[in-house]
Amino acid sequence: MSGAYTVRVAFQADGSSSSSSSSSSSSSSSSSSSSGADDGDNCGAATYMDLNSQRSGDIADGYDIDYFRVWVPESGWLTAFSASQLDLVGYLKDSGCNTLVSDDNSGTDANFLIDRWVPPGTYFVAVKGART
């Protein structure tokens, strides 16, 4: 399996009136796109993403995993999700690259959707194709 995808990362600070993924995802205000280069293949080489942004990427094969790093300045809801024709799995990892949560198909079609309250810190979102 190979192909293009978009990953979006949204954040809503703690104390806001709503923490739903739909309101978080609609707050995306900036975007960036890849230059065709492969994004980082591990947490140490992760591509930086701003909160409330999106990035295009490519999964080269069933073993390719792309990593994105985000900095969360305060406690709140972090939402990460994909948009693609591919069946994607997403992982939210802590600053030590330990998996906090993963998701396969909670998003639209066969995309992942992760919505989790997090304290301030560095987090990684990993994206890979689901192997069948």
PDB file of C-alpha atoms in Angstrom:
ATOM      1  CA  MET A   1       0.000   0.000   0.000  1.00  0.00           C
ATOM      2  CA  SER A   2       1.318   3.427  -0.889  1.00  0.00           C
ATOM      3  CA  GLY A   3      -0.178   6.843  -1.477  1.00  0.00           C
ATOM      4  CA  ALA A   4      -0.815  10.349  -0.248  1.00  0.00           C
ATOM      5  CA  TYR A   5      -2.535  11.519   2.915  1.00  0.00           C
ATOM      6  CA  THR A   6      -3.119  14.627   4.994  1.00  0.00           C
ATOM      7  CA  VAL A   7      -2.672  14.661   8.754  1.00  0.00           C
ATOM      8  CA  ARG A   8      -4.285  17.408  10.822  1.00  0.00           C
ATOM      9  CA  VAL A   9      -3.453  18.360  14.402  1.00  0.00           C
ATOM     10  CA  ALA A  10      -5.828  20.592  16.355  1.00  0.00           C
ATOM     11  CA  PHE A  11      -5.655  21.836  19.932  1.00  0.00           C
ATOM     12  CA  GLN A  12      -8.208  23.335  22.277  1.00  0.00           C
ATOM     13  CA  ALA A  13      -6.926  24.734  25.584  1.00  0.00           C
ATOM     14  CA  ASP A  14      -8.332  23.345  28.822  1.00  0.00           C
ATOM     15  CA  GLY A  15     -11.177  25.430  30.167  1.00  0.00           C
ATOM     16  CA  SER A  16     -12.757  25.961  26.752  1.00  0.00           C
ATOM     17  CA  SER A  17     -16.450  25.196  26.582  1.00  0.00           C
ATOM     18  CA  SER A  18     -16.126  22.289  24.121  1.00  0.00           C
ATOM     19  CA  SER A  19     -13.605  19.539  23.552  1.00  0.00           C
ATOM     20  CA  SER A  20     -15.254  17.682  20.696  1.00  0.00           C
ATOM     21  CA  SER A  21     -13.165  16.668  17.747  1.00  0.00           C
ATOM     22  CA  SER A  22     -15.495  18.415  15.336  1.00  0.00           C
ATOM     23  CA  SER A  23     -15.014  21.807  16.951  1.00  0.00           C
ATOM     24  CA  SER A  24     -11.292  21.199  17.329  1.00  0.00           C
ATOM     25  CA  SER A  25     -10.845  20.172  13.735  1.00  0.00           C
ATOM     26  CA  SER A  26     -12.701  23.183  12.414  1.00  0.00           C
ATOM     27  CA  SER A  27     -10.184  25.456  14.134  1.00  0.00           C
ATOM     28  CA  SER A  28      -7.397  24.570  11.724  1.00  0.00           C
ATOM     29  CA  SER A  29      -6.036  27.905  10.655  1.00  0.00           C
ATOM     30  CA  SER A  30      -2.758  27.220   8.913  1.00  0.00           C
ATOM     31  CA  SER A  31      -1.400  24.508   6.743  1.00  0.00           C
ATOM     32  CA  SER A  32       1.836  23.313   5.344  1.00  0.00           C
ATOM     33  CA  SER A  33       2.607  20.707   2.781  1.00  0.00           C
ATOM     34  CA  SER A  34       5.496  18.389   2.251  1.00  0.00           C
ATOM     35  CA  SER A  35       7.973  18.924  -0.522  1.00  0.00           C
ATOM     36  CA  GLY A  36       7.772  15.297  -1.560  1.00  0.00           C
ATOM     37  CA  ALA A  37      10.498  14.261   0.877  1.00  0.00           C
ATOM     38  CA  ASP A  38       9.706  11.497   3.334  1.00  0.00           C
ATOM     39  CA  ASP A  39       8.773  12.723   6.795  1.00  0.00           C
ATOM     40  CA  GLY A  40      10.772  11.462   9.777  1.00  0.00           C
ATOM     41  CA  ASP A  41      10.824   7.691  10.248  1.00  0.00           C
ATOM     42  CA  ASN A  42      11.198   7.887  14.050  1.00  0.00           C
ATOM     43  CA  CYS A  43      10.576  10.326  16.908  1.00  0.00           C
ATOM     44  CA  GLY A  44      14.136  11.685  16.727  1.00  0.00           C
ATOM     45  CA  ALA A  45      13.685  12.630  13.073  1.00  0.00           C
ATOM     46  CA  ALA A  46      10.050  13.784  13.339  1.00  0.00           C
ATOM     47  CA  THR A  47       8.818  16.657  11.177  1.00  0.00           C
ATOM     48  CA  TYR A  48       7.648  19.615  13.281  1.00  0.00           C
ATOM     49  CA  MET A  49       3.992  20.677  12.987  1.00  0.00           C
ATOM     50  CA  ASP A  50       2.302  23.713  14.486  1.00  0.00           C
ATOM     51  CA  LEU A  51      -0.879  23.145  16.445  1.00  0.00           C
ATOM     52  CA  ASN A  52      -4.044  23.752  14.410  1.00  0.00           C
ATOM     53  CA  SER A  53      -2.315  22.912  11.140  1.00  0.00           C
ATOM     54  CA  GLN A  54      -2.192  20.179   8.540  1.00  0.00           C
ATOM     55  CA  ARG A  55       0.513  18.536   6.518  1.00  0.00           C
ATOM     56  CA  SER A  56       0.509  16.350   3.421  1.00  0.00           C
ATOM     57  CA  GLY A  57       2.570  13.201   3.383  1.00  0.00           C
ATOM     58  CA  ASP A  58       3.184   9.977   1.510  1.00  0.00           C
ATOM     59  CA  ILE A  59       3.204   6.428   2.770  1.00  0.00           C
ATOM     60  CA  ALA A  60       5.788   4.606   0.673  1.00  0.00           C
ATOM     61  CA  ASP A  61       4.705   1.059   1.570  1.00  0.00           C
ATOM     62  CA  GLY A  62       3.101  -0.970   4.345  1.00  0.00           C
ATOM     63  CA  TYR A  63       6.204  -0.597   6.502  1.00  0.00           C
ATOM     64  CA  ASP A  64       6.649   3.185   6.189  1.00  0.00           C
ATOM     65  CA  ILE A  65       5.800   5.237   9.294  1.00  0.00           C
ATOM     66  CA  ASP A  66       5.850   9.045   9.276  1.00  0.00           C
ATOM     67  CA  TYR A  67       6.394  10.942  12.531  1.00  0.00           C
ATOM     68  CA  PHE A  68       5.306  14.493  13.362  1.00  0.00           C
ATOM     69  CA  ARG A  69       6.252  16.468  16.482  1.00  0.00           C
ATOM     70  CA  VAL A  70       3.953  18.990  18.174  1.00  0.00           C
ATOM     71  CA  TRP A  71       4.526  21.211  21.192  1.00  0.00           C
ATOM     72  CA  VAL A  72       1.535  21.688  23.493  1.00  0.00           C
ATOM     73  CA  PRO A  73       2.021  24.835  25.644  1.00  0.00           C
ATOM     74  CA  GLU A  74      -0.805  24.181  28.116  1.00  0.00           C
ATOM     75  CA  SER A  75      -3.261  21.470  29.144  1.00  0.00           C
ATOM     76  CA  GLY A  76      -6.077  20.784  26.721  1.00  0.00           C
ATOM     77  CA  TRP A  77      -7.545  18.555  24.042  1.00  0.00           C
ATOM     78  CA  LEU A  78      -5.224  17.386  21.266  1.00  0.00           C
ATOM     79  CA  THR A  79      -6.935  16.019  18.191  1.00  0.00           C
ATOM     80  CA  ALA A  80      -5.084  14.297  15.354  1.00  0.00           C
ATOM     81  CA  PHE A  81      -6.754  12.806  12.309  1.00  0.00           C
ATOM     82  CA  SER A  82      -6.081  11.771   8.746  1.00  0.00           C
ATOM     83  CA  ALA A  83      -7.737  12.312   5.396  1.00  0.00           C
ATOM     84  CA  SER A  84      -6.859   9.821   2.681  1.00  0.00           C
ATOM     85  CA  GLN A  85      -8.068   7.092   0.351  1.00  0.00           C
ATOM     86  CA  LEU A  86      -5.674   4.800   2.260  1.00  0.00           C
ATOM     87  CA  ASP A  87      -6.485   2.785   5.373  1.00  0.00           C
ATOM     88  CA  LEU A  88      -4.296   4.574   7.946  1.00  0.00           C
ATOM     89  CA  VAL A  89      -3.412   3.961  11.589  1.00  0.00           C
ATOM     90  CA  GLY A  90      -2.460   6.850  13.861  1.00  0.00           C
ATOM     91  CA  TYR A  91      -0.490   6.855  17.104  1.00  0.00           C
ATOM     92  CA  LEU A  92      -0.155   9.558  19.736  1.00  0.00           C
ATOM     93  CA  LYS A  93       3.162   9.243  21.561  1.00  0.00           C
ATOM     94  CA  ASP A  94       4.632  11.073  24.543  1.00  0.00           C
ATOM     95  CA  SER A  95       7.993  12.869  24.652  1.00  0.00           C
ATOM     96  CA  GLY A  96       9.751   9.539  25.238  1.00  0.00           C
ATOM     97  CA  CYS A  97       8.108   8.096  22.086  1.00  0.00           C
ATOM     98  CA  ASN A  98       5.897   5.770  24.155  1.00  0.00           C
ATOM     99  CA  THR A  99       2.481   5.126  22.624  1.00  0.00           C
ATOM    100  CA  LEU A 100      -0.319   6.770  24.601  1.00  0.00           C
ATOM    101  CA  VAL A 101      -3.136   5.774  22.263  1.00  0.00           C
ATOM    102  CA  SER A 102      -3.611   4.444  18.741  1.00  0.00           C
ATOM    103  CA  ASP A 103      -6.549   4.386  16.365  1.00  0.00           C
ATOM    104  CA  ASP A 104      -7.338   2.685  13.094  1.00  0.00           C
ATOM    105  CA  ASN A 105     -10.793   3.550  11.781  1.00  0.00           C
ATOM    106  CA  SER A 106     -12.582   6.027  14.094  1.00  0.00           C
ATOM    107  CA  GLY A 107     -12.330   8.795  11.505  1.00  0.00           C
ATOM    108  CA  THR A 108     -14.160   9.176   8.220  1.00  0.00           C
ATOM    109  CA  ASP A 109     -13.872   6.127   5.938  1.00  0.00           C
ATOM    110  CA  ALA A 110     -10.732   4.186   6.935  1.00  0.00           C
ATOM    111  CA  ASN A 111      -8.940   7.134   8.564  1.00  0.00           C
ATOM    112  CA  PHE A 112      -7.775   7.502  12.150  1.00  0.00           C
ATOM    113  CA  LEU A 113      -9.110   9.985  14.703  1.00  0.00           C
ATOM    114  CA  ILE A 114      -7.426  10.574  18.052  1.00  0.00           C
ATOM    115  CA  ASP A 115      -8.907  13.013  20.577  1.00  0.00           C
ATOM    116  CA  ARG A 116      -7.163  13.114  23.953  1.00  0.00           C
ATOM    117  CA  TRP A 117      -6.684  15.480  26.870  1.00  0.00           C
ATOM    118  CA  VAL A 118      -2.965  16.115  27.393  1.00  0.00           C
ATOM    119  CA  PRO A 119      -0.821  18.147  29.791  1.00  0.00           C
ATOM    120  CA  PRO A 120       1.789  20.561  28.389  1.00  0.00           C
ATOM    121  CA  GLY A 121       4.730  18.976  26.580  1.00  0.00           C
ATOM    122  CA  THR A 122       6.082  17.474  23.396  1.00  0.00           C
ATOM    123  CA  TYR A 123       4.013  14.860  21.581  1.00  0.00           C
ATOM    124  CA  PHE A 124       4.448  12.825  18.429  1.00  0.00           C
ATOM    125  CA  VAL A 125       1.826  11.742  15.928  1.00  0.00           C
ATOM    126  CA  ALA A 126       2.855   8.685  13.922  1.00  0.00           C
ATOM    127  CA  VAL A 127       1.045   7.712  10.702  1.00  0.00           C
ATOM    128  CA  LYS A 128       1.298   4.333   8.984  1.00  0.00           C
ATOM    129  CA  GLY A 129      -0.674   2.303   6.509  1.00  0.00           C
ATOM    130  CA  ALA A 130      -2.755  -0.511   7.960  1.00  0.00           C
ATOM    131  CA  ARG A 131      -1.455  -3.878   6.800  1.00  0.00           C
ATOM    132  CA  THR A 132      -4.066  -6.377   5.737  1.00  0.00           C
TER     133      THR A 132
END
